[in-house]
CSV table of C-alpha atoms in Angstrom, one decimal:
chain,number,residue,atom,x,y,z
A,1,UNK,CA,134.0,-189.0,-159.2
A,2,UNK,CA,134.1,-188.2,-155.5
A,3,UNK,CA,137.6,-187.0,-156.0
A,4,UNK,CA,136.5,-184.6,-158.7
A,5,UNK,CA,133.8,-183.3,-156.4
A,6,UNK,CA,136.2,-182.7,-153.6
A,7,UNK,CA,138.6,-180.9,-156.1
A,8,UNK,CA,135.7,-178.7,-157.2
A,9,UNK,CA,134.8,-177.9,-153.6
A,10,UNK,CA,138.4,-177.0,-152.7
A,11,UNK,CA,138.5,-174.7,-155.7
A,12,UNK,CA,135.3,-173.1,-154.6
A,13,UNK,CA,136.6,-172.6,-151.0
A,14,UNK,CA,139.8,-171.0,-152.5
A,15,UNK,CA,137.8,-168.7,-154.7
A,16,UNK,CA,135.6,-167.7,-151.8
A,17,UNK,CA,138.6,-166.8,-149.7
A,18,UNK,CA,140.1,-164.8,-152.5
A,19,UNK,CA,136.7,-163.0,-152.9
A,20,UNK,CA,136.9,-162.0,-149.2
A,21,UNK,CA,140.6,-161.3,-149.1
A,22,UNK,CA,141.1,-159.0,-152.1
A,23,UNK,CA,140.9,-155.2,-151.9
A,24,UNK,CA,139.8,-154.8,-155.5
A,25,UNK,CA,136.1,-155.1,-155.8
A,26,UNK,CA,136.2,-156.2,-159.4
A,27,UNK,CA,138.5,-159.1,-158.4
A,28,UNK,CA,136.1,-160.0,-155.6
A,29,UNK,CA,133.1,-160.1,-158.1
A,30,UNK,CA,135.0,-162.3,-160.5
A,31,UNK,CA,136.0,-164.6,-157.7
A,32,UNK,CA,132.4,-165.0,-156.6
A,33,UNK,CA,131.6,-165.8,-160.2
A,34,UNK,CA,134.2,-168.6,-160.0
A,35,UNK,CA,132.4,-169.9,-156.9
A,36,UNK,CA,129.2,-170.0,-158.9
A,37,UNK,CA,130.7,-171.8,-161.9
A,38,UNK,CA,132.3,-174.3,-159.5
A,39,UNK,CA,128.8,-174.9,-158.0
A,40,UNK,CA,127.5,-175.4,-161.5
A,41,UNK,CA,130.1,-178.0,-162.4
A,42,UNK,CA,129.5,-179.8,-159.0
A,43,UNK,CA,125.8,-180.0,-159.8
A,44,UNK,CA,126.6,-181.6,-163.1
A,45,UNK,CA,128.8,-184.1,-161.3
A,46,UNK,CA,126.0,-184.9,-158.9
A,47,UNK,CA,123.5,-185.8,-161.6
A,48,UNK,CA,121.5,-182.6,-161.6
A,49,UNK,CA,121.7,-181.1,-165.1
A,50,UNK,CA,118.7,-178.9,-164.5
A,51,UNK,CA,120.4,-177.2,-161.6
A,52,UNK,CA,123.7,-176.9,-163.6
A,53,UNK,CA,121.9,-175.0,-166.4
A,54,UNK,CA,120.0,-172.7,-164.0
A,55,UNK,CA,123.1,-172.0,-161.8
A,56,UNK,CA,125.3,-171.0,-164.7
A,57,UNK,CA,122.7,-168.7,-166.2
A,58,UNK,CA,121.8,-167.2,-162.9
A,59,UNK,CA,125.5,-166.6,-162.1
A,60,UNK,CA,126.0,-164.7,-165.4
A,61,UNK,CA,123.1,-162.4,-164.6
A,62,UNK,CA,124.3,-162.0,-161.0
A,63,UNK,CA,127.7,-161.0,-162.2
A,64,UNK,CA,126.2,-158.4,-164.5
A,65,UNK,CA,124.3,-157.0,-161.5
A,66,UNK,CA,127.3,-156.9,-159.3
A,67,UNK,CA,129.5,-155.3,-161.9
A,68,UNK,CA,126.8,-152.7,-162.4
A,69,UNK,CA,127.0,-151.8,-158.7
A,70,UNK,CA,130.8,-151.6,-158.5
A,71,UNK,CA,132.3,-150.5,-161.8
A,72,UNK,CA,129.0,-148.9,-162.9
A,73,UNK,CA,129.3,-146.3,-160.1
A,74,UNK,CA,133.0,-146.0,-160.3
A,75,UNK,CA,134.0,-147.7,-157.1
A,76,UNK,CA,137.0,-149.9,-157.7
A,77,UNK,CA,138.8,-150.5,-154.4
A,78,UNK,CA,137.5,-150.7,-150.9
A,79,UNK,CA,138.9,-148.5,-148.2
A,80,UNK,CA,140.6,-150.2,-145.3
A,81,UNK,CA,140.6,-153.6,-143.9
A,82,UNK,CA,138.3,-154.7,-141.0
A,83,UNK,CA,139.7,-154.1,-137.5
A,84,UNK,CA,141.5,-157.0,-135.8
A,85,UNK,CA,138.9,-157.1,-133.0
A,86,UNK,CA,136.2,-157.8,-135.6
A,87,UNK,CA,138.4,-160.4,-137.4
A,88,UNK,CA,138.9,-162.3,-134.1
A,89,UNK,CA,135.2,-162.3,-133.3
A,90,UNK,CA,134.4,-163.5,-136.8
A,91,UNK,CA,137.1,-166.3,-136.6
A,92,UNK,CA,135.8,-167.4,-133.2
A,93,UNK,CA,132.1,-167.6,-134.3
A,94,UNK,CA,133.1,-169.4,-137.5
A,95,UNK,CA,135.3,-172.0,-135.8
A,96,UNK,CA,132.5,-172.7,-133.3
A,97,UNK,CA,129.9,-173.1,-136.0
A,98,UNK,CA,132.2,-175.4,-138.0
A,99,UNK,CA,132.7,-177.6,-135.0
A,100,UNK,CA,128.9,-177.8,-134.4
A,101,UNK,CA,128.3,-178.7,-138.0
A,102,UNK,CA,131.0,-181.3,-138.2
A,103,UNK,CA,129.7,-182.9,-135.0
A,104,UNK,CA,126.1,-183.0,-136.4
A,105,UNK,CA,127.3,-184.7,-139.6
A,106,UNK,CA,127.8,-187.9,-137.7
A,107,UNK,CA,124.0,-188.5,-137.8
A,108,UNK,CA,123.8,-188.2,-141.6
A,109,UNK,CA,124.1,-191.2,-143.9
A,110,UNK,CA,127.3,-191.8,-145.9
A,111,UNK,CA,128.0,-189.8,-149.0
A,112,UNK,CA,126.4,-191.7,-151.9
A,113,UNK,CA,123.5,-193.3,-150.1
A,114,UNK,CA,120.6,-191.0,-150.1
A,115,UNK,CA,118.0,-190.7,-147.3
A,116,UNK,CA,115.3,-192.1,-149.6
A,117,UNK,CA,116.9,-195.5,-149.6
A,118,UNK,CA,116.7,-195.8,-145.8
A,119,UNK,CA,113.1,-194.8,-145.3
A,120,UNK,CA,110.2,-197.0,-146.3
A,121,UNK,CA,107.7,-195.3,-148.6
A,122,UNK,CA,109.9,-192.3,-149.0
A,123,UNK,CA,108.2,-189.7,-151.2
A,124,UNK,CA,111.1,-189.4,-153.6
A,125,UNK,CA,110.8,-193.2,-154.4
A,126,UNK,CA,107.1,-192.7,-155.2
A,127,UNK,CA,107.9,-189.7,-157.3
A,128,UNK,CA,110.5,-191.6,-159.3
A,129,UNK,CA,108.4,-194.7,-159.8
A,130,UNK,CA,105.0,-193.1,-160.6
A,131,UNK,CA,106.1,-189.8,-162.0
A,132,UNK,CA,105.8,-190.7,-165.6
A,133,UNK,CA,102.4,-192.3,-165.3
A,134,UNK,CA,100.8,-189.6,-163.1
A,135,UNK,CA,102.2,-186.5,-164.7
A,136,UNK,CA,103.3,-187.6,-168.1
A,137,UNK,CA,106.6,-185.7,-167.6
A,138,UNK,CA,109.9,-187.4,-168.5
A,139,UNK,CA,111.9,-184.9,-166.4
A,140,UNK,CA,111.1,-186.0,-162.8
A,141,UNK,CA,112.5,-182.7,-161.4
A,142,UNK,CA,109.8,-180.8,-163.4
A,143,UNK,CA,107.1,-183.3,-162.3
A,144,UNK,CA,108.0,-182.7,-158.7
A,145,UNK,CA,108.4,-178.9,-159.2
A,146,UNK,CA,105.2,-178.2,-161.2
A,147,UNK,CA,102.9,-181.1,-160.2
A,148,UNK,CA,103.5,-182.9,-156.9
A,149,UNK,CA,104.8,-179.8,-155.1
A,150,UNK,CA,103.5,-176.9,-157.2
A,151,UNK,CA,102.5,-175.0,-154.1
A,152,UNK,CA,106.2,-174.3,-153.4
A,153,UNK,CA,106.6,-173.0,-156.9
A,154,UNK,CA,103.6,-170.7,-156.4
A,155,UNK,CA,105.2,-169.4,-153.2
A,156,UNK,CA,108.5,-169.0,-155.1
A,157,UNK,CA,106.8,-166.9,-157.8
A,158,UNK,CA,105.3,-164.7,-155.1
A,159,UNK,CA,108.8,-164.2,-153.6
A,160,UNK,CA,110.2,-163.2,-156.9
A,161,UNK,CA,107.3,-160.8,-157.5
A,162,UNK,CA,107.8,-159.2,-154.1
A,163,UNK,CA,111.6,-158.9,-154.6
A,164,UNK,CA,111.3,-157.3,-158.0
A,165,UNK,CA,108.5,-155.0,-156.7
A,166,UNK,CA,110.7,-153.9,-153.8
A,167,UNK,CA,113.6,-153.3,-156.2
A,168,UNK,CA,111.4,-151.2,-158.5
A,169,UNK,CA,110.0,-149.2,-155.6
A,170,UNK,CA,113.6,-148.5,-154.4
A,171,UNK,CA,114.5,-147.2,-157.8
A,172,UNK,CA,111.7,-144.7,-158.1
A,173,UNK,CA,112.3,-141.2,-159.2
A,174,UNK,CA,112.0,-139.6,-155.7
A,175,UNK,CA,113.8,-140.9,-152.7
A,176,UNK,CA,112.3,-140.7,-149.3
A,177,UNK,CA,114.4,-137.8,-148.4
A,178,UNK,CA,113.2,-135.6,-151.2
A,179,UNK,CA,109.6,-136.5,-150.5
A,180,UNK,CA,109.9,-135.5,-146.9
A,181,UNK,CA,111.4,-132.2,-148.0
A,182,UNK,CA,108.5,-131.5,-150.3
A,183,UNK,CA,105.5,-132.2,-148.2
A,184,UNK,CA,107.0,-133.3,-144.8
A,185,UNK,CA,104.7,-136.3,-144.5
A,186,UNK,CA,104.8,-139.9,-145.1
A,187,UNK,CA,101.9,-140.0,-147.5
A,188,UNK,CA,101.8,-142.3,-150.4
A,189,UNK,CA,102.7,-141.3,-153.9
B,1,UNK,CA,134.6,-185.4,-146.4
B,2,UNK,CA,132.3,-183.8,-148.9
B,3,UNK,CA,129.9,-182.7,-146.1
B,4,UNK,CA,132.8,-181.1,-144.2
B,5,UNK,CA,134.0,-179.3,-147.3
B,6,UNK,CA,130.4,-177.9,-147.9
B,7,UNK,CA,130.4,-176.8,-144.3
B,8,UNK,CA,133.8,-175.1,-144.8
B,9,UNK,CA,132.4,-173.2,-147.8
B,10,UNK,CA,129.5,-172.1,-145.7
B,11,UNK,CA,131.9,-171.0,-143.0
B,12,UNK,CA,133.9,-168.9,-145.5
B,13,UNK,CA,130.6,-167.1,-146.2
B,14,UNK,CA,129.7,-166.6,-142.5
B,15,UNK,CA,133.2,-165.3,-141.8
B,16,UNK,CA,132.9,-162.7,-144.5
B,17,UNK,CA,129.4,-161.8,-143.4
B,18,UNK,CA,130.6,-161.0,-139.8
B,19,UNK,CA,134.0,-159.5,-140.6
B,20,UNK,CA,133.6,-157.4,-143.7
B,21,UNK,CA,132.4,-153.8,-143.5
B,22,UNK,CA,131.9,-153.1,-147.2
B,23,UNK,CA,128.3,-153.6,-148.4
B,24,UNK,CA,129.4,-155.3,-151.7
B,25,UNK,CA,131.6,-157.7,-149.8
B,26,UNK,CA,128.6,-158.6,-147.6
B,27,UNK,CA,126.4,-159.3,-150.6
B,28,UNK,CA,129.2,-161.5,-152.0
B,29,UNK,CA,129.4,-163.4,-148.7
B,30,UNK,CA,125.7,-164.1,-148.7
B,31,UNK,CA,126.0,-165.3,-152.3
B,32,UNK,CA,128.8,-167.8,-151.3
B,33,UNK,CA,126.6,-169.1,-148.4
B,34,UNK,CA,123.7,-169.6,-150.7
B,35,UNK,CA,125.9,-171.7,-153.1
B,36,UNK,CA,127.2,-173.8,-150.2
B,37,UNK,CA,123.7,-174.6,-148.8
B,38,UNK,CA,122.3,-175.4,-152.2
B,39,UNK,CA,125.2,-177.7,-152.9
B,40,UNK,CA,124.9,-179.5,-149.6
B,41,UNK,CA,121.2,-180.2,-150.2
B,42,UNK,CA,121.9,-181.8,-153.6
B,43,UNK,CA,124.8,-183.8,-152.1
B,44,UNK,CA,122.5,-185.3,-149.5
B,45,UNK,CA,120.2,-186.6,-152.3
B,46,UNK,CA,123.1,-188.1,-154.4
B,47,UNK,CA,123.2,-191.8,-155.0
B,48,UNK,CA,126.5,-193.4,-155.8
B,49,UNK,CA,126.9,-193.8,-159.6
B,50,UNK,CA,123.3,-192.4,-160.0
B,51,UNK,CA,121.9,-191.0,-163.2
B,52,UNK,CA,120.0,-187.8,-163.6
B,53,UNK,CA,116.3,-188.1,-162.8
B,54,UNK,CA,115.2,-187.7,-166.5
B,55,UNK,CA,113.6,-190.5,-168.4
B,56,UNK,CA,114.8,-191.0,-172.0
B,57,UNK,CA,113.6,-193.6,-174.4
B,58,UNK,CA,116.7,-195.8,-173.8
B,59,UNK,CA,116.3,-195.7,-170.1
B,60,UNK,CA,112.6,-196.2,-170.3
B,61,UNK,CA,113.0,-199.5,-172.0
B,62,UNK,CA,116.1,-201.0,-170.4
B,63,UNK,CA,117.0,-200.3,-166.8
B,64,UNK,CA,115.0,-199.9,-163.5
B,65,UNK,CA,114.8,-196.2,-163.4
B,66,UNK,CA,113.8,-195.8,-159.8
B,67,UNK,CA,116.7,-197.8,-158.5
B,68,UNK,CA,119.3,-195.8,-160.4
B,69,UNK,CA,118.2,-192.2,-160.4
B,70,UNK,CA,119.3,-189.6,-157.8
B,71,UNK,CA,116.7,-188.0,-155.5
B,72,UNK,CA,114.6,-185.4,-157.5
B,73,UNK,CA,113.0,-183.8,-154.5
B,74,UNK,CA,116.0,-181.7,-153.2
B,75,UNK,CA,116.8,-180.8,-156.8
B,76,UNK,CA,113.4,-179.3,-157.3
B,77,UNK,CA,113.5,-177.4,-154.1
B,78,UNK,CA,117.1,-176.1,-154.8
B,79,UNK,CA,116.0,-175.0,-158.3
B,80,UNK,CA,113.5,-172.6,-156.7
B,81,UNK,CA,116.1,-171.6,-154.2
B,82,UNK,CA,118.6,-170.6,-156.9
B,83,UNK,CA,116.1,-168.3,-158.7
B,84,UNK,CA,114.9,-166.8,-155.4
B,85,UNK,CA,118.6,-166.1,-154.6
B,86,UNK,CA,118.8,-164.2,-157.9
B,87,UNK,CA,115.7,-162.1,-157.0
B,88,UNK,CA,117.0,-161.4,-153.6
B,89,UNK,CA,120.4,-160.4,-155.0
B,90,UNK,CA,118.7,-157.9,-157.3
B,91,UNK,CA,116.9,-156.5,-154.3
B,92,UNK,CA,120.2,-156.3,-152.3
B,93,UNK,CA,122.0,-154.6,-155.2
B,94,UNK,CA,119.4,-151.9,-155.5
B,95,UNK,CA,119.5,-151.3,-151.7
B,96,UNK,CA,123.3,-151.0,-152.0
B,97,UNK,CA,122.9,-148.5,-154.8
B,98,UNK,CA,120.4,-146.5,-152.7
B,99,UNK,CA,122.9,-146.5,-149.8
B,100,UNK,CA,125.6,-145.3,-152.1
B,101,UNK,CA,123.4,-142.5,-153.4
B,102,UNK,CA,122.5,-141.3,-149.9
B,103,UNK,CA,125.9,-141.6,-148.1
B,104,UNK,CA,128.4,-141.7,-151.0
B,105,UNK,CA,130.2,-144.7,-149.7
B,106,UNK,CA,129.8,-148.5,-149.3
B,107,UNK,CA,131.6,-148.6,-145.9
B,108,UNK,CA,129.3,-149.5,-143.0
B,109,UNK,CA,131.4,-147.8,-140.3
B,110,UNK,CA,131.5,-144.5,-142.2
B,111,UNK,CA,127.8,-144.7,-142.8
B,112,UNK,CA,127.2,-145.2,-139.1
B,113,UNK,CA,129.5,-142.2,-138.3
B,114,UNK,CA,127.7,-139.9,-140.7
B,115,UNK,CA,124.4,-141.0,-139.3
B,116,UNK,CA,125.5,-140.2,-135.7
B,117,UNK,CA,126.8,-136.8,-137.0
B,118,UNK,CA,123.4,-136.1,-138.5
B,119,UNK,CA,121.6,-136.8,-135.3
C,1,UNK,CA,127.4,-143.1,-174.3
C,2,UNK,CA,129.1,-143.0,-177.7
C,3,UNK,CA,132.0,-145.2,-176.7
C,4,UNK,CA,130.3,-148.5,-177.6
C,5,UNK,CA,132.3,-150.7,-179.8
C,6,UNK,CA,130.9,-151.2,-183.3
C,7,UNK,CA,131.9,-154.9,-183.3
C,8,UNK,CA,130.1,-155.6,-180.0
C,9,UNK,CA,126.9,-153.9,-181.1
C,10,UNK,CA,126.9,-155.6,-184.5
C,11,UNK,CA,127.6,-159.0,-183.1
C,12,UNK,CA,125.0,-158.7,-180.3
C,13,UNK,CA,122.5,-157.9,-183.0
C,14,UNK,CA,123.1,-161.4,-184.4
C,15,UNK,CA,123.5,-163.3,-181.1
C,16,UNK,CA,120.6,-161.9,-179.2
C,17,UNK,CA,117.9,-163.7,-181.4
C,18,UNK,CA,119.8,-166.9,-181.0
C,19,UNK,CA,119.8,-166.6,-177.3
C,20,UNK,CA,116.1,-165.7,-177.4
C,21,UNK,CA,115.2,-168.9,-179.4
C,22,UNK,CA,117.4,-171.0,-177.1
C,23,UNK,CA,115.5,-169.6,-174.1
C,24,UNK,CA,112.2,-170.5,-175.7
C,25,UNK,CA,113.5,-174.0,-176.4
C,26,UNK,CA,114.7,-174.5,-172.8
C,27,UNK,CA,111.3,-173.4,-171.4
C,28,UNK,CA,109.2,-175.4,-173.8
C,29,UNK,CA,111.1,-178.7,-173.5
C,30,UNK,CA,111.4,-178.5,-169.7
C,31,UNK,CA,109.4,-181.6,-169.1
C,32,UNK,CA,111.5,-183.7,-171.5
C,33,UNK,CA,115.1,-182.5,-171.1
C,34,UNK,CA,117.0,-180.5,-168.5
C,35,UNK,CA,115.7,-177.0,-168.3
C,36,UNK,CA,112.3,-175.6,-167.6
C,37,UNK,CA,110.7,-172.3,-166.9
C,38,UNK,CA,113.3,-170.9,-164.5
C,39,UNK,CA,116.4,-171.3,-166.6
C,40,UNK,CA,114.4,-170.6,-169.8
C,41,UNK,CA,113.2,-167.3,-168.3
C,42,UNK,CA,116.6,-166.3,-167.2
C,43,UNK,CA,118.0,-167.0,-170.7
C,44,UNK,CA,115.2,-165.1,-172.3
C,45,UNK,CA,115.9,-162.1,-170.1
C,46,UNK,CA,119.6,-162.4,-170.8
C,47,UNK,CA,118.9,-161.9,-174.5
C,48,UNK,CA,117.4,-158.5,-173.6
C,49,UNK,CA,120.2,-157.7,-171.1
C,50,UNK,CA,122.7,-158.3,-173.9
C,51,UNK,CA,120.9,-155.8,-176.1
C,52,UNK,CA,120.7,-153.4,-173.2
C,53,UNK,CA,124.5,-153.6,-172.4
C,54,UNK,CA,125.7,-153.6,-176.0
C,55,UNK,CA,123.3,-151.2,-177.8
C,56,UNK,CA,121.8,-149.0,-175.1
C,57,UNK,CA,118.4,-148.4,-173.7
C,58,UNK,CA,116.7,-147.0,-176.8
C,59,UNK,CA,117.4,-150.0,-179.0
C,60,UNK,CA,116.1,-152.3,-176.2
C,61,UNK,CA,112.9,-150.3,-175.7
C,62,UNK,CA,112.2,-150.6,-179.4
C,63,UNK,CA,112.1,-154.4,-178.9
C,64,UNK,CA,110.4,-154.6,-175.5
C,65,UNK,CA,108.8,-151.4,-174.2
C,66,UNK,CA,108.8,-151.0,-170.4
C,67,UNK,CA,105.0,-151.1,-170.1
C,68,UNK,CA,104.8,-154.3,-172.0
C,69,UNK,CA,107.4,-155.9,-169.8
C,70,UNK,CA,105.4,-154.9,-166.7
C,71,UNK,CA,102.3,-156.4,-168.2
C,72,UNK,CA,104.1,-159.6,-169.2
C,73,UNK,CA,105.3,-159.9,-165.6
C,74,UNK,CA,101.7,-159.8,-164.3
C,75,UNK,CA,100.4,-162.0,-167.1
C,76,UNK,CA,103.0,-164.7,-166.2
C,77,UNK,CA,102.0,-164.7,-162.5
C,78,UNK,CA,98.3,-164.7,-163.2
C,79,UNK,CA,98.6,-167.5,-165.8
C,80,UNK,CA,100.3,-169.7,-163.3
C,81,UNK,CA,97.6,-169.0,-160.8
C,82,UNK,CA,94.9,-169.6,-163.4
C,83,UNK,CA,96.3,-173.0,-164.2
C,84,UNK,CA,96.1,-173.8,-160.5
C,85,UNK,CA,92.5,-172.5,-160.2
C,86,UNK,CA,91.4,-174.4,-163.4
C,87,UNK,CA,92.6,-177.6,-161.7
C,88,UNK,CA,90.5,-176.6,-158.7
C,89,UNK,CA,87.4,-176.0,-160.9
C,90,UNK,CA,87.7,-179.1,-163.1
C,91,UNK,CA,88.8,-181.8,-160.6
C,92,UNK,CA,88.3,-180.2,-157.2
C,93,UNK,CA,92.0,-180.2,-156.3
C,94,UNK,CA,94.2,-177.2,-156.3
C,95,UNK,CA,97.0,-177.6,-158.9
C,96,UNK,CA,95.5,-180.9,-160.2
C,97,UNK,CA,97.1,-181.9,-163.5
C,98,UNK,CA,93.7,-181.9,-165.3
C,99,UNK,CA,94.9,-182.0,-168.8
C,100,UNK,CA,96.9,-185.2,-168.2
C,101,UNK,CA,93.9,-186.8,-166.5
C,102,UNK,CA,91.6,-186.3,-169.4
C,103,UNK,CA,93.9,-186.0,-172.4
C,104,UNK,CA,97.0,-188.0,-171.6
C,105,UNK,CA,99.5,-187.4,-174.4
C,106,UNK,CA,102.0,-189.9,-175.6
C,107,UNK,CA,104.9,-190.1,-173.1
C,108,UNK,CA,108.3,-188.7,-174.1
C,109,UNK,CA,106.7,-186.4,-176.7
C,110,UNK,CA,106.3,-182.6,-176.6
C,111,UNK,CA,102.6,-182.7,-175.8
C,112,UNK,CA,102.7,-185.0,-172.9
C,113,UNK,CA,103.1,-183.3,-169.6
C,114,UNK,CA,99.6,-182.0,-169.1
C,115,UNK,CA,99.7,-178.7,-167.2
C,116,UNK,CA,103.4,-178.8,-166.9
C,117,UNK,CA,104.1,-177.2,-170.2
C,118,UNK,CA,101.7,-174.2,-169.8
C,119,UNK,CA,103.1,-173.8,-166.2
C,120,UNK,CA,106.6,-173.7,-167.6
C,121,UNK,CA,105.6,-171.1,-170.1
C,122,UNK,CA,104.0,-169.0,-167.4
C,123,UNK,CA,107.0,-169.2,-165.1
C,124,UNK,CA,109.4,-168.4,-168.0
C,125,UNK,CA,107.4,-165.3,-168.9
C,126,UNK,CA,107.3,-164.2,-165.3
C,127,UNK,CA,111.0,-164.7,-164.6
C,128,UNK,CA,112.1,-163.1,-167.9
C,129,UNK,CA,110.0,-160.0,-167.4
C,130,UNK,CA,111.0,-159.6,-163.8
C,131,UNK,CA,114.7,-159.7,-164.4
C,132,UNK,CA,114.4,-157.5,-167.4
C,133,UNK,CA,112.5,-154.9,-165.3
C,134,UNK,CA,115.2,-154.9,-162.6
C,135,UNK,CA,118.1,-154.7,-165.1
C,136,UNK,CA,116.4,-151.9,-167.0
C,137,UNK,CA,115.6,-149.9,-163.9
C,138,UNK,CA,119.2,-150.3,-162.8
C,139,UNK,CA,120.6,-149.2,-166.1
C,140,UNK,CA,118.3,-146.1,-166.1
C,141,UNK,CA,119.7,-145.1,-162.8
C,142,UNK,CA,122.6,-142.6,-162.9
C,143,UNK,CA,124.1,-141.7,-159.6
C,144,UNK,CA,125.8,-138.3,-159.0
C,145,UNK,CA,128.2,-138.6,-156.1
C,146,UNK,CA,129.4,-135.1,-155.7
C,147,UNK,CA,126.1,-133.3,-155.5
C,148,UNK,CA,123.8,-134.6,-152.8
C,149,UNK,CA,120.6,-132.8,-153.7
C,150,UNK,CA,120.7,-133.4,-157.4
C,151,UNK,CA,118.0,-135.9,-158.0
C,152,UNK,CA,119.0,-139.2,-159.6
C,153,UNK,CA,117.8,-139.8,-163.1
C,154,UNK,CA,115.3,-142.6,-163.3
C,155,UNK,CA,112.8,-143.9,-165.7
C,156,UNK,CA,110.4,-141.0,-165.7
C,157,UNK,CA,113.1,-138.6,-167.0
C,158,UNK,CA,113.3,-140.2,-170.4
């Protein structure tokens, strides 16, 4: 079980490196799709079928979006590799961050023993024990998402609304440049 | 071990975010980082040999559900995070398309050059 | 765009309704089985995205006009807010599960979760309409790379 998870994680790291390494943008997009599918399988192994379904569907739509932005406009390869100076800087920052993260993991509980077992009156235990009575929902993830912590979901709906609104504004008929040429101002349409 | 691997996946994303100069590659790096963080949060809530936090009739009658199920709280938060990630990715993709329309390239250094020229 | 394959367009005509029904199932049974409003909404929108990719914009607009999708987006968000406000009005607590408190259904059946099922439907509508709007706007966008001042074609040109 844990071995399978480690195998999936190694596969995802490999796919991520391929996605960054390759010159072909289509290969990069497909490799990032492999990372997403690996995440989905890992969620399934970790006992989160809700997340596995969501992740795999989201990954498909994200792939369609990314393919639209690469092949859809006729860009197949990227020009030139990053400069060695930049690569060295990136490597230094990454190694430093990795060391900090590994150092901070010593304070976490072992894999397989969640935080909710160590704390008395952890909210997760309360959700698991009383979720069915208090919300009537058999799926405890949904009872947390839409009943105990519905505020977060409301905020999430707001974020989606804002993101889509921003995307639609960016895709309007006239860009900012054209508008400035027309009337030279920043007035609203 | 699992934690360290999650951190390494996050570091792959960070490395790409700093080193790459193509807009599409940067979007891809952010997507990889997102996956790593989501996975790490779910890993923290995992219980050894745990079952999914969904009550079925068989489980309802037989076993102690609260002592077997994995933590539902990080799962619920990550569920919103995944969908927010998709919305943000749609926004980033439209921004990249706009950049391509204005400058005719996805390369950041060339965009900076042409902006300097314009000034 | 006349280079679409006949096989793809015919098969998508059969597959899209099945995906649509599966999306409705995932959203409706979110409180009993894995799923819920978020994946249900994404699956619903992917049915329309399949139609969009395989059969073009005109066939998609016959099934879901752009204005209707905009309205569905707003209706989903407002419905979710209304559920929260009803909880405030009925019991005095924002987002209170008032249906479950007064009419508790039989557990592990479809009508059991109180406000969870309507909230799932609202979120499913919202996510589906949002993603469809973005994909449609992206597909309507044509970019000309050689001519800078030629305006890009967007929705209003149709």
